[in-house]
CSV table of C-alpha atoms in Angstrom, one decimal:
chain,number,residue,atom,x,y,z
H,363,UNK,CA,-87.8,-142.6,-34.9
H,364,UNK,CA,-88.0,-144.0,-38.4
H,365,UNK,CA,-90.3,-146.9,-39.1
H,366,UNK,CA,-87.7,-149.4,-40.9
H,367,UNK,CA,-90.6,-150.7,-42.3
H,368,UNK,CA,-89.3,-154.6,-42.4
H,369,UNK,CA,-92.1,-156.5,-43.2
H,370,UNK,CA,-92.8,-154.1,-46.4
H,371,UNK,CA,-88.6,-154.9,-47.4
H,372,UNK,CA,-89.6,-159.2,-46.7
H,373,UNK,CA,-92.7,-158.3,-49.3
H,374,UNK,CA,-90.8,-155.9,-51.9
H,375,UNK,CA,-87.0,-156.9,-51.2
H,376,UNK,CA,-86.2,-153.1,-50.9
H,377,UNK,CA,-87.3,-150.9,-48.6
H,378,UNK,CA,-89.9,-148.3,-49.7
H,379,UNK,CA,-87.7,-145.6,-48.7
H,380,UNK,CA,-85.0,-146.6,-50.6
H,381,UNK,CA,-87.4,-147.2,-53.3
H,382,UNK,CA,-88.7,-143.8,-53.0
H,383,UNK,CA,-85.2,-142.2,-52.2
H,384,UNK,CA,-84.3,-143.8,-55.9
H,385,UNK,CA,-87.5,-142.0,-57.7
H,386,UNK,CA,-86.8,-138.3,-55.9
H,387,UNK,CA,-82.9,-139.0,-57.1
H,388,UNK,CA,-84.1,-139.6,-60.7
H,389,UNK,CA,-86.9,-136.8,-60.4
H,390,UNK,CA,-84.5,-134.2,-59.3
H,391,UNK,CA,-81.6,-135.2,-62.0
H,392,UNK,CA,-84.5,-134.8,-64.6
H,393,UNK,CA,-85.1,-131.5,-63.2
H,394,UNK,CA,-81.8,-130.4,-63.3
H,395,UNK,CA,-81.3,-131.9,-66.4
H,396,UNK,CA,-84.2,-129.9,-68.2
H,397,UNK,CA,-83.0,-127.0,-66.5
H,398,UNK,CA,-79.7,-127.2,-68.3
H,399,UNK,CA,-81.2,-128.0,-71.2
H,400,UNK,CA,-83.7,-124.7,-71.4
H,401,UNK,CA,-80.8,-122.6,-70.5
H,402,UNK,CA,-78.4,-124.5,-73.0
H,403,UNK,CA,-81.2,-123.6,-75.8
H,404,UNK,CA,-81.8,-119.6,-74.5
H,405,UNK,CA,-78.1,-119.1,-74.8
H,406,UNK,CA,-77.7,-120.5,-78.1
H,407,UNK,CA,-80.6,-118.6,-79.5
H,408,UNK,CA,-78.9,-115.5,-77.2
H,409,UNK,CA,-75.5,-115.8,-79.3
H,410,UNK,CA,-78.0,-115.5,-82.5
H,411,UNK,CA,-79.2,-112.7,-81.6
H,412,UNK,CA,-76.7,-109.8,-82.8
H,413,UNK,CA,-75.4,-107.1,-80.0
H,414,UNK,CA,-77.3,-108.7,-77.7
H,415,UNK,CA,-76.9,-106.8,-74.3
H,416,UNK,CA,-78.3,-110.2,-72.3
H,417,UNK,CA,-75.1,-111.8,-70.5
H,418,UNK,CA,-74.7,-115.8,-70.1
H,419,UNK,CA,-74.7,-114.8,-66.0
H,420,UNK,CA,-77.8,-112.8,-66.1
H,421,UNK,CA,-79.3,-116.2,-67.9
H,422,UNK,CA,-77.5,-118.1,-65.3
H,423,UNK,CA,-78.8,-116.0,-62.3
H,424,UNK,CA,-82.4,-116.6,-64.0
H,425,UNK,CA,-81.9,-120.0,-64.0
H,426,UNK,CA,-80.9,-120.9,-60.6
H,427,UNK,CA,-84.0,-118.5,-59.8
H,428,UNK,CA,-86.3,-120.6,-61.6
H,429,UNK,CA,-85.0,-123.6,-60.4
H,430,UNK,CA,-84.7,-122.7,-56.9
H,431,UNK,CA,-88.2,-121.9,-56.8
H,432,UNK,CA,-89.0,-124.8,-58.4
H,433,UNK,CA,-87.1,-127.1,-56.6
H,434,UNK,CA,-89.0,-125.9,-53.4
H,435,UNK,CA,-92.3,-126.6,-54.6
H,436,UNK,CA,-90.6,-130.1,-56.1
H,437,UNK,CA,-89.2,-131.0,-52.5
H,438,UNK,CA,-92.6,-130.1,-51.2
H,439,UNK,CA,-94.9,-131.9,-53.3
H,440,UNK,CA,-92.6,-135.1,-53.4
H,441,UNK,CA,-92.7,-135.2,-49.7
H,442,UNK,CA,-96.5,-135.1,-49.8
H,443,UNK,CA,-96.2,-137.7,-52.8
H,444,UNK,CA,-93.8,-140.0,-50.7
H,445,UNK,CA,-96.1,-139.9,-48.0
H,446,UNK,CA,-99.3,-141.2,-49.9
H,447,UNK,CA,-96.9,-143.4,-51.4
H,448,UNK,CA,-95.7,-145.3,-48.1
H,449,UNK,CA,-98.8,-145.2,-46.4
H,450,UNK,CA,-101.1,-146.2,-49.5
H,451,UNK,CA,-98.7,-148.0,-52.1
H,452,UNK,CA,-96.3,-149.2,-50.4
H,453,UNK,CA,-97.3,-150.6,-47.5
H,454,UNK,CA,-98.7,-153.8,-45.8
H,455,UNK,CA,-101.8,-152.8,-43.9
H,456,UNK,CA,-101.4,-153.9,-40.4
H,457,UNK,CA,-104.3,-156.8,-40.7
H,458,UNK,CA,-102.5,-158.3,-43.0
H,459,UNK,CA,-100.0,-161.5,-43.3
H,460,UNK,CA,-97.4,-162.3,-45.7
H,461,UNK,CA,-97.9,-165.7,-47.0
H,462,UNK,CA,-94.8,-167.1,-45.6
H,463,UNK,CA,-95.7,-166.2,-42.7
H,464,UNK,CA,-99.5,-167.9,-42.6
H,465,UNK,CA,-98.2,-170.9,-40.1
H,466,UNK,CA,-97.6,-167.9,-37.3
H,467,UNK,CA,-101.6,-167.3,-37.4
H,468,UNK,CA,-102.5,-171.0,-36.9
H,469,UNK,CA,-100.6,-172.1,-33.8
H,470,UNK,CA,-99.1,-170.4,-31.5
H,471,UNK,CA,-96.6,-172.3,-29.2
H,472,UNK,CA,-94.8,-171.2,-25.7
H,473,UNK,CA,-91.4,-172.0,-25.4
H,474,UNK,CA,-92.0,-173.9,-22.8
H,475,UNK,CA,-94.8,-176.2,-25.1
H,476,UNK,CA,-92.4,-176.4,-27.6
H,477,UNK,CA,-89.9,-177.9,-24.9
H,478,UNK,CA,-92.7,-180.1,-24.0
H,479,UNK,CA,-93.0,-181.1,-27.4
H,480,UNK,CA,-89.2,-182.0,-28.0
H,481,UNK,CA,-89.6,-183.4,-24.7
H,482,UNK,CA,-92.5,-185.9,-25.5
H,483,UNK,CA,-91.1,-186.8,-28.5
H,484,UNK,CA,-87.9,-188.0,-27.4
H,485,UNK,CA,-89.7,-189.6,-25.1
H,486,UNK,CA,-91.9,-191.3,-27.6
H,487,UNK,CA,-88.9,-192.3,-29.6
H,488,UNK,CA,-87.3,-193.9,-26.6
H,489,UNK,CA,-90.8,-195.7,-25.7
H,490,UNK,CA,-90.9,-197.3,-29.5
H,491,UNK,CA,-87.5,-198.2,-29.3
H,492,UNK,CA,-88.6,-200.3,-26.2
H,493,UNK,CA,-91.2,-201.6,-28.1
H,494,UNK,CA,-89.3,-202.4,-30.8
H,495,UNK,CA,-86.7,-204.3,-28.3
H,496,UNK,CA,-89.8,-205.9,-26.4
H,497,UNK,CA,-90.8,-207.0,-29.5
H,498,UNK,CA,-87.6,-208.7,-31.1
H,499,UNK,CA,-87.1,-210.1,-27.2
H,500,UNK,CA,-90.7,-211.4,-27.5
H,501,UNK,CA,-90.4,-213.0,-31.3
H,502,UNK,CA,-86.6,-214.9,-30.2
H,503,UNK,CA,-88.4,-216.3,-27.0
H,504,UNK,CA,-90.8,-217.5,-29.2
H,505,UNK,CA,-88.3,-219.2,-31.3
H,506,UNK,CA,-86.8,-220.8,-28.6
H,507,UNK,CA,-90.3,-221.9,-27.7
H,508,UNK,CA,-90.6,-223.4,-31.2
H,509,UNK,CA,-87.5,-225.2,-31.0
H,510,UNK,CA,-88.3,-226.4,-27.0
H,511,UNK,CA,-91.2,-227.4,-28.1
H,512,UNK,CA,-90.0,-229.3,-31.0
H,513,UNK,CA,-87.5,-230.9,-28.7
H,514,UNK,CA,-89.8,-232.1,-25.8
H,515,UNK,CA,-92.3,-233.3,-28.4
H,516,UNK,CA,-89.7,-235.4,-30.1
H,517,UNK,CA,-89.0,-237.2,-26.6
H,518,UNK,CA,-92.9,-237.7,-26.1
H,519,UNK,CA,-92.8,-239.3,-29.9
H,520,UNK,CA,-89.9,-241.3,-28.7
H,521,UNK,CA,-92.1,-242.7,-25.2
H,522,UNK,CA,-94.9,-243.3,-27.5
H,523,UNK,CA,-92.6,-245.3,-30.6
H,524,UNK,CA,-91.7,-247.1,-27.4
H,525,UNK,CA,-95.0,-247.6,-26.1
H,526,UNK,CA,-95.8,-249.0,-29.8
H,527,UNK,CA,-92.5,-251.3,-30.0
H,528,UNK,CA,-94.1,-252.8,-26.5
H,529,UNK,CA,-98.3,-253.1,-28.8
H,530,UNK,CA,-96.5,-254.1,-32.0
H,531,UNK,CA,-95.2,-257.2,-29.4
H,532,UNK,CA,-98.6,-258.3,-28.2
H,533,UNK,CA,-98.0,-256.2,-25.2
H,534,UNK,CA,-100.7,-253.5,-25.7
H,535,UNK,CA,-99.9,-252.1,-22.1
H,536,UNK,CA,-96.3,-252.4,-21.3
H,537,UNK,CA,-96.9,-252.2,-17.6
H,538,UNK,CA,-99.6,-254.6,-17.2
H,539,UNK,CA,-97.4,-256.7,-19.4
H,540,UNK,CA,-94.5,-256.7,-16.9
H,541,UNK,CA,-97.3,-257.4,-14.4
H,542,UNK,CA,-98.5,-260.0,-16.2
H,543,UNK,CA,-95.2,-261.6,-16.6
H,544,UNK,CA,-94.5,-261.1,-13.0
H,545,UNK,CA,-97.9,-263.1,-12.2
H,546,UNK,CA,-96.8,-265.5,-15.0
H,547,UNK,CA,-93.2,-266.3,-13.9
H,548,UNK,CA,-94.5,-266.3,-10.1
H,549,UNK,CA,-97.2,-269.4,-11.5
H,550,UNK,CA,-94.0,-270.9,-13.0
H,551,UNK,CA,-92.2,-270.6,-9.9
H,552,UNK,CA,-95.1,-272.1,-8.2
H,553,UNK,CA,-95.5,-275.2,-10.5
H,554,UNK,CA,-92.0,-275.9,-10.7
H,555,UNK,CA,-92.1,-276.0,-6.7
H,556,UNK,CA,-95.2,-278.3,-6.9
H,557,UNK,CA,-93.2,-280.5,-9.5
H,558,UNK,CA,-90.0,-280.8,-7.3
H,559,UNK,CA,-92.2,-281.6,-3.9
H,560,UNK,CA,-94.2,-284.2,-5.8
H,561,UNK,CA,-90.7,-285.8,-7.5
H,562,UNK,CA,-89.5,-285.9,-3.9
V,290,UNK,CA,-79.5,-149.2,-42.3
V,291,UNK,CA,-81.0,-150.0,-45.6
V,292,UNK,CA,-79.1,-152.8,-46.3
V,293,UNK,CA,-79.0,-154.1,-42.9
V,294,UNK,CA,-83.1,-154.0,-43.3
V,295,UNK,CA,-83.5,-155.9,-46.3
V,296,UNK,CA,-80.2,-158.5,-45.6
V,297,UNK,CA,-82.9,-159.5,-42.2
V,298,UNK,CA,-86.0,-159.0,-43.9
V,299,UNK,CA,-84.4,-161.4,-47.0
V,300,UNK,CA,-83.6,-163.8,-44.3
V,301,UNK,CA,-86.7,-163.6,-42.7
V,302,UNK,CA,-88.6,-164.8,-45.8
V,303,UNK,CA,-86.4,-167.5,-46.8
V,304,UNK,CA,-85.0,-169.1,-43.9
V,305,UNK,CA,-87.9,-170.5,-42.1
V,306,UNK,CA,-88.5,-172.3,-45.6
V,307,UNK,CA,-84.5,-173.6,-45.6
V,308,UNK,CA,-84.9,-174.5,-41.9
V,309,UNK,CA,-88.2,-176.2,-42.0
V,310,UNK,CA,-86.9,-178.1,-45.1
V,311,UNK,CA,-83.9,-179.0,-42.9
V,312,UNK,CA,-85.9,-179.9,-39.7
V,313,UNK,CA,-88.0,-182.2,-42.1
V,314,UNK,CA,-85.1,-184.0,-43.8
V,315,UNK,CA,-84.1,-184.8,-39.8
V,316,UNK,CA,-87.2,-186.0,-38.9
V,317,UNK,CA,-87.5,-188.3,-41.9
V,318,UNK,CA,-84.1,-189.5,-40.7
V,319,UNK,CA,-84.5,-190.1,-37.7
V,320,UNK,CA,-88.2,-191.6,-38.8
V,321,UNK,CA,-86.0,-194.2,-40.8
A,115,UNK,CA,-110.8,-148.9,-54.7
A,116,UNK,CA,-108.2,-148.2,-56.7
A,117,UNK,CA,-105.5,-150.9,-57.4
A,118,UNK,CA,-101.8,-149.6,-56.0
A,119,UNK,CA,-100.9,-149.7,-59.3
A,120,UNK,CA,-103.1,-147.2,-60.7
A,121,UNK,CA,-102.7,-145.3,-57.3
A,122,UNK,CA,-99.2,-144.9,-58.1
A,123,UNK,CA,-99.9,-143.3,-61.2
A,124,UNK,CA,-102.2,-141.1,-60.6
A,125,UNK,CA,-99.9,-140.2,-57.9
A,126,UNK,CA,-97.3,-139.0,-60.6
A,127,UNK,CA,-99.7,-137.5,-62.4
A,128,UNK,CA,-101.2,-135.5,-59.5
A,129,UNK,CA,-97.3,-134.7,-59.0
A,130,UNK,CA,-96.8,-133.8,-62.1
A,131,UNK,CA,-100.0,-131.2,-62.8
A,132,UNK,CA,-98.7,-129.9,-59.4
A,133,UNK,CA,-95.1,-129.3,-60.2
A,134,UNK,CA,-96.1,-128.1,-64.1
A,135,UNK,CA,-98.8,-125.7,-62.2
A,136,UNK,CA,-96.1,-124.3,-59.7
A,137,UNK,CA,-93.6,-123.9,-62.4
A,138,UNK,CA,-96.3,-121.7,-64.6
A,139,UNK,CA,-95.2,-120.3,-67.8
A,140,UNK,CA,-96.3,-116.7,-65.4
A,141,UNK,CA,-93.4,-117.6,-63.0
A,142,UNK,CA,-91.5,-119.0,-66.0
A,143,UNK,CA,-91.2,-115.6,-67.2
A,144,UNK,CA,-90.8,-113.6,-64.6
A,145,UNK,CA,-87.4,-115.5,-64.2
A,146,UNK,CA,-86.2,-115.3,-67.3
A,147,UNK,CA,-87.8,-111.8,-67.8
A,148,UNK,CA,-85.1,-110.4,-69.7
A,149,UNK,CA,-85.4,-113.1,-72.4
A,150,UNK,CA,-88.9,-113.6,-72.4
A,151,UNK,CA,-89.1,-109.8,-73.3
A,152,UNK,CA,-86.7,-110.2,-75.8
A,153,UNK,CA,-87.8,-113.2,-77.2
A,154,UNK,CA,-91.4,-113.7,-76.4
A,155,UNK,CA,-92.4,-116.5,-78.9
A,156,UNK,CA,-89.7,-118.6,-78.8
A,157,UNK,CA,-89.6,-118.4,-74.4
A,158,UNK,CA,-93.1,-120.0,-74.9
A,159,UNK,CA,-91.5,-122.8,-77.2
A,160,UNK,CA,-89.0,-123.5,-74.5
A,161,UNK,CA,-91.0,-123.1,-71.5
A,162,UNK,CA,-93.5,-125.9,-73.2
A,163,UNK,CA,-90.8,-127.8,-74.2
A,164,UNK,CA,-89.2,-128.0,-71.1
A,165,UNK,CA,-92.9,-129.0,-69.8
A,166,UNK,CA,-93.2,-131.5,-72.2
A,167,UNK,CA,-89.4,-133.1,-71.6
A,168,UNK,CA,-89.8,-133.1,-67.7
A,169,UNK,CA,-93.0,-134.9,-67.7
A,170,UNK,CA,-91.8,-137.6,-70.3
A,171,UNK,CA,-88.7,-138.2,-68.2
A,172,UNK,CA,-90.4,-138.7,-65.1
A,173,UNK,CA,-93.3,-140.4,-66.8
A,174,UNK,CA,-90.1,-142.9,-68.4
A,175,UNK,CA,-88.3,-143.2,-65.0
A,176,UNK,CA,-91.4,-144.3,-63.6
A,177,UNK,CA,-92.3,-146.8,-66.3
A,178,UNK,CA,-88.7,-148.1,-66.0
A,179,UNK,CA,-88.5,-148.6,-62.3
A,180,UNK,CA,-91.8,-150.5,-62.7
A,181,UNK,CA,-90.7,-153.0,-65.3
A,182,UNK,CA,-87.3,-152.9,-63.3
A,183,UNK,CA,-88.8,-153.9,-60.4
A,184,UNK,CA,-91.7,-156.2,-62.0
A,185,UNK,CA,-93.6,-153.4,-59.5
A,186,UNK,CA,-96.9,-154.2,-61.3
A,187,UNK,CA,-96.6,-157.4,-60.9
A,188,UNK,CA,-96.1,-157.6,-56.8
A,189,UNK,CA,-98.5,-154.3,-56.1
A,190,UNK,CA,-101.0,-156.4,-58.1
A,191,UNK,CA,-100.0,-159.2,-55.8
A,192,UNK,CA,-100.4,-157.0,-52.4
A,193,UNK,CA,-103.7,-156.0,-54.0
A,194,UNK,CA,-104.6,-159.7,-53.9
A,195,UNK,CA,-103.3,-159.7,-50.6
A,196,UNK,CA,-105.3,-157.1,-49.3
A,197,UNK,CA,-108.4,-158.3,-50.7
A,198,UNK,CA,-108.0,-161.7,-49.5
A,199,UNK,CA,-107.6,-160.9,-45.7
A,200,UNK,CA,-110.3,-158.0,-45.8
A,201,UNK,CA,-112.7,-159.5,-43.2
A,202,UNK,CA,-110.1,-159.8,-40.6
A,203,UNK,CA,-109.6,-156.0,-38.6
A,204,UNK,CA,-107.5,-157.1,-35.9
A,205,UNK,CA,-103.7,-156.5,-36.1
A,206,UNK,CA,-101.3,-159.3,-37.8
A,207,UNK,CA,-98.5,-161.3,-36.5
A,208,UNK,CA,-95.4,-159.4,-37.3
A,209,UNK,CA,-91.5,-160.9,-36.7
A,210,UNK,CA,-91.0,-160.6,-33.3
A,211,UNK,CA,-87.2,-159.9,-33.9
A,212,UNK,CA,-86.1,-163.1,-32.0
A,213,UNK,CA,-86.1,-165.7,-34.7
A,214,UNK,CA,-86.3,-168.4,-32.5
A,215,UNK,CA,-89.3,-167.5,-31.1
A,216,UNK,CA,-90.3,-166.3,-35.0
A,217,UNK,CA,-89.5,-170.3,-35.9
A,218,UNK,CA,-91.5,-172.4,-33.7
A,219,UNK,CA,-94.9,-171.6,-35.6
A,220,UNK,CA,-93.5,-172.7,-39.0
A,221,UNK,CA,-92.1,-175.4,-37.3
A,222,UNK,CA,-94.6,-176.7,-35.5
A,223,UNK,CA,-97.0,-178.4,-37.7
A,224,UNK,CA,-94.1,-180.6,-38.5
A,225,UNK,CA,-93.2,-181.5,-34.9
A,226,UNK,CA,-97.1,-182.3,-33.7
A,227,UNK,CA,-97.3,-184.3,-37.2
A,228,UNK,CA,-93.9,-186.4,-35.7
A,229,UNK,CA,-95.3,-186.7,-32.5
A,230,UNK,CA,-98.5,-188.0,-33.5
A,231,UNK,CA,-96.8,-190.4,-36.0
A,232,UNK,CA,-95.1,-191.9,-33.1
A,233,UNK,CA,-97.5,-191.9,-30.8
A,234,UNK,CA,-99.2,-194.0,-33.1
A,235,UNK,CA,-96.6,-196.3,-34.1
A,236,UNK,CA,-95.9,-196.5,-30.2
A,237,UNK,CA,-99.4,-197.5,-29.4
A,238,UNK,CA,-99.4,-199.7,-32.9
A,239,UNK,CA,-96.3,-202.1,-31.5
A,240,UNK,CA,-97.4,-201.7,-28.0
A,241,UNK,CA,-100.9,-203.8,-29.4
A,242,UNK,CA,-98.3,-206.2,-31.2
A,243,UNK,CA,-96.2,-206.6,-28.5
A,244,UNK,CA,-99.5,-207.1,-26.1
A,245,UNK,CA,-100.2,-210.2,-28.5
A,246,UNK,CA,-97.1,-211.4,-28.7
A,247,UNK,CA,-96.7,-211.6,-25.0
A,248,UNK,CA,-100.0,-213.4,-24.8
A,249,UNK,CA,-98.6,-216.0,-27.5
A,250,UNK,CA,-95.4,-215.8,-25.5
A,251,UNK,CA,-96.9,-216.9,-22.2
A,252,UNK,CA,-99.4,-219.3,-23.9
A,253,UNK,CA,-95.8,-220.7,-25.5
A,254,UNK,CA,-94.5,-221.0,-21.8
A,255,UNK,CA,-97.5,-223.0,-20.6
A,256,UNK,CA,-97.6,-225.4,-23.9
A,257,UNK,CA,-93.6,-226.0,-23.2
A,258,UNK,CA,-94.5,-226.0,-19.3
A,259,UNK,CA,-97.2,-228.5,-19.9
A,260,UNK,CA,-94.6,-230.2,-22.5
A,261,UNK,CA,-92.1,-230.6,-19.9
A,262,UNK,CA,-94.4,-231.8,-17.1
A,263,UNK,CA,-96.1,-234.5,-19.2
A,264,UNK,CA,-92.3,-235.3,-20.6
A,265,UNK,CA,-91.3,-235.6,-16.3
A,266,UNK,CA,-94.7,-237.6,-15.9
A,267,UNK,CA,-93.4,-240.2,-19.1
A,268,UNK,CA,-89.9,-240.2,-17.8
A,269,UNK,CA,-91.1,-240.9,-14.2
A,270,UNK,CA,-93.5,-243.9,-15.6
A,271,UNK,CA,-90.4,-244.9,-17.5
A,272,UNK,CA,-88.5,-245.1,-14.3
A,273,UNK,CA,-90.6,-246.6,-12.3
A,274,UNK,CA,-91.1,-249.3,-14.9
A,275,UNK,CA,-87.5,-249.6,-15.2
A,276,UNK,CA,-87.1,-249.9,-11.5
A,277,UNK,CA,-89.8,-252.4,-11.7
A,278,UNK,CA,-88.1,-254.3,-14.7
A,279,UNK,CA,-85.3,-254.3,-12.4
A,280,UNK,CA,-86.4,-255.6,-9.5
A,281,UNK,CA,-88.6,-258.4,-12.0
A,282,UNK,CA,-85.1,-259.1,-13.6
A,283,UNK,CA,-83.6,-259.8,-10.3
A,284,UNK,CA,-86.3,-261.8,-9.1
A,285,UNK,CA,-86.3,-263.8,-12.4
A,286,UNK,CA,-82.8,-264.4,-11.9
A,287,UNK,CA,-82.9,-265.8,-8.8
């Protein structure tokens, strides 16, 4: 099973193996290159050499010995190489977290708490939009009360301007005034009786 | 493969930080 | 401990003696016997040169993939890594492979902070509203105790107008 080794790619942004497929690739072609390049040189210095009995395929056939066997101990000590390379270089040790990823160590939610979450906060939001209406509800009524207020005072200003009009006229109590007129008219009535009985 | 791995592990770095940037632009919305 | 970066090159190098060792000028020679018998001198040129051209092309391709890559750079920063979260032994968190699940932690923080705001702004206007209904009712018994003493002046009124009344038909008599 091959490790696809993820959370390595998320650090690097390439996968190791790719990384290391890339540097075997360019190894190799170097190989191969030099190769060419050593046989390139014998044959030239071959064509100096006059009746020379060594034939360009018997070079060849050396070459492609030579390489084969090194290519073997190439393929063998890369994959010991690559090995080292993933587990040492290019690897995250287990134990350890990527920074983007510190908030997963701190808390640890259920999907069902984190329902419960969404679920308390749209609860909370409804609750302060309550508030809120409770509070403009509360803040009109106490307008109106200001203006009620205002009203019903007015009419107690207007019983006492009324109550004044009766002081300012000598009548400091407006009902024992009337009273007193009522005793007052009945003496009148009274006197004028007298008066008429005594004229008689 | 290869591409498949680092297309999810690209995501995986950078789209909590677009979503949580996202989630927080909401919440200051819906704040306001 | 070494630092990956000079893990990786001593990597190479290991690689390298090992791959120059394997490929000895011995085994060199035996391959290209027929040349090197011919031509002894000049197969030791090439066998060195090719040495010396093989190990300064992977030593270039390595040097190149690590400025590509800014390599350095980041296996200096898993270095950093490493070192900072030494003390802890037990596994990490890894992606879980179901990114929803993978979002809630990052998200989080975010959502307690939100809940917490409101939860505080909830009980913050409840304590308003609290006082606002106590002003509210006191308002109801000022306007209540407005309205009765307002009846109790209207009543006197009355009763002084009934009186007047009754005084004015009296009089007129």
């Amino acid at each position: 099973s091959v490790d696809p080794m993820t959370y390595e790619a998320q650090f690097f942004g390439f996968t190791p193996q790719t990384c290391m497929l890339r540097i075997y690739i360019a190894f190799q072609d170097y190989l191969f290159e030099v190769m060419q390049a050593v046989e390139q040189v014998i044959l030239k210095k071959l064509d100096g050499i006059p009746e020379c009995e060594i034939s360009p395929v018997q070079i060849r056939k050396c070459t492609e010995k030579f390489l084969c066997f090194m290519k073997g101990r190439f393929d063998k000590l890369f994959g010991k190489m690559e090995q080292l390379f993933l587990q040492l270089i290019l690897r995250i040790p287990p134990n350890i977290l990527l920074p983007e990823d510190k908030s997963q160590e701190v808390l640890t939610y259920s999907a069902e708490e984190f329902q419960l979450l969404h679920k308390e906060i749209e609860q909370l939001q409804e609750k302060y939009k309550t508030e809120l209406c409770t509070k403009q509800a509360f803040l009109a009524e106490l307008e109106e009360q200001k203006i009620v207020q205002a009203k019903l005072k007015k009419t107690l200003t207007v019983f006492d301007e009324l109550e004044n009009a009766g002081r300012e006229n000598g009548t400091s109590d407006f009902r024992e005034s009337l009273v007193f007129l009522v005793q007052n008219s009945r003496k009148l009535q009274n006197i004028r009786e007298n008066v008429e009985k005594e004229g008689k | 493969f290869d591409e498949i791995i680092v297309d999810i592990a690209t995501k995986r770095k950078q789209y909590p930080r677009k979503i949580l940037e996202c989630v927080i632009k909401i919440i200051k919305a819906k704040r306001e | 401990a070494l630092s990956r970066v000079k893990l990786l090159d001593t990597m190479v190098d290991t690689f390298l003696q090992k791959l120059v060792a394997a490929g000895s000028y011995q085994r060199f020679t035996e391959c290209f016997k027929c040349f090197s018998q011919l031509q002894s001198e000049m197969s030791q040129r090439i066998y060195d040169k090719f040495v010396t051209q093989l190990q300064t092309s992977i030593l270039e391709e390595i040097a190149e993939i690590k400025a590509e890559g800014n390599l350095e750079a980041v296996l200096n920063a898993l270095d950093a890594l490493v070192e900072e979260g030494k003390d802890r032994q037990e596994p990490a968190w890894r992606p879980s492979g179901d990114p929803e699940k993978d979002l809630r932690s990052p998200l989080l923080p975010y959502f307690l902070q939100q809940r917490d705001t409101l939860r505080r702004r909830v009980q913050r206007q409840e304590a308003e509203n609290r006082q606002l209904a106590e002003q509210v009712l006191n308002g109801r018994r000022q306007v209540e105790e407005l309205q009765l003493q307002c009846r109790a002046r209207w009543q006197a009124w009355q009763a002084l107008h009934r009186e007047q009344k009754e005084l004015l038909a009296v009089l007129r008599e």
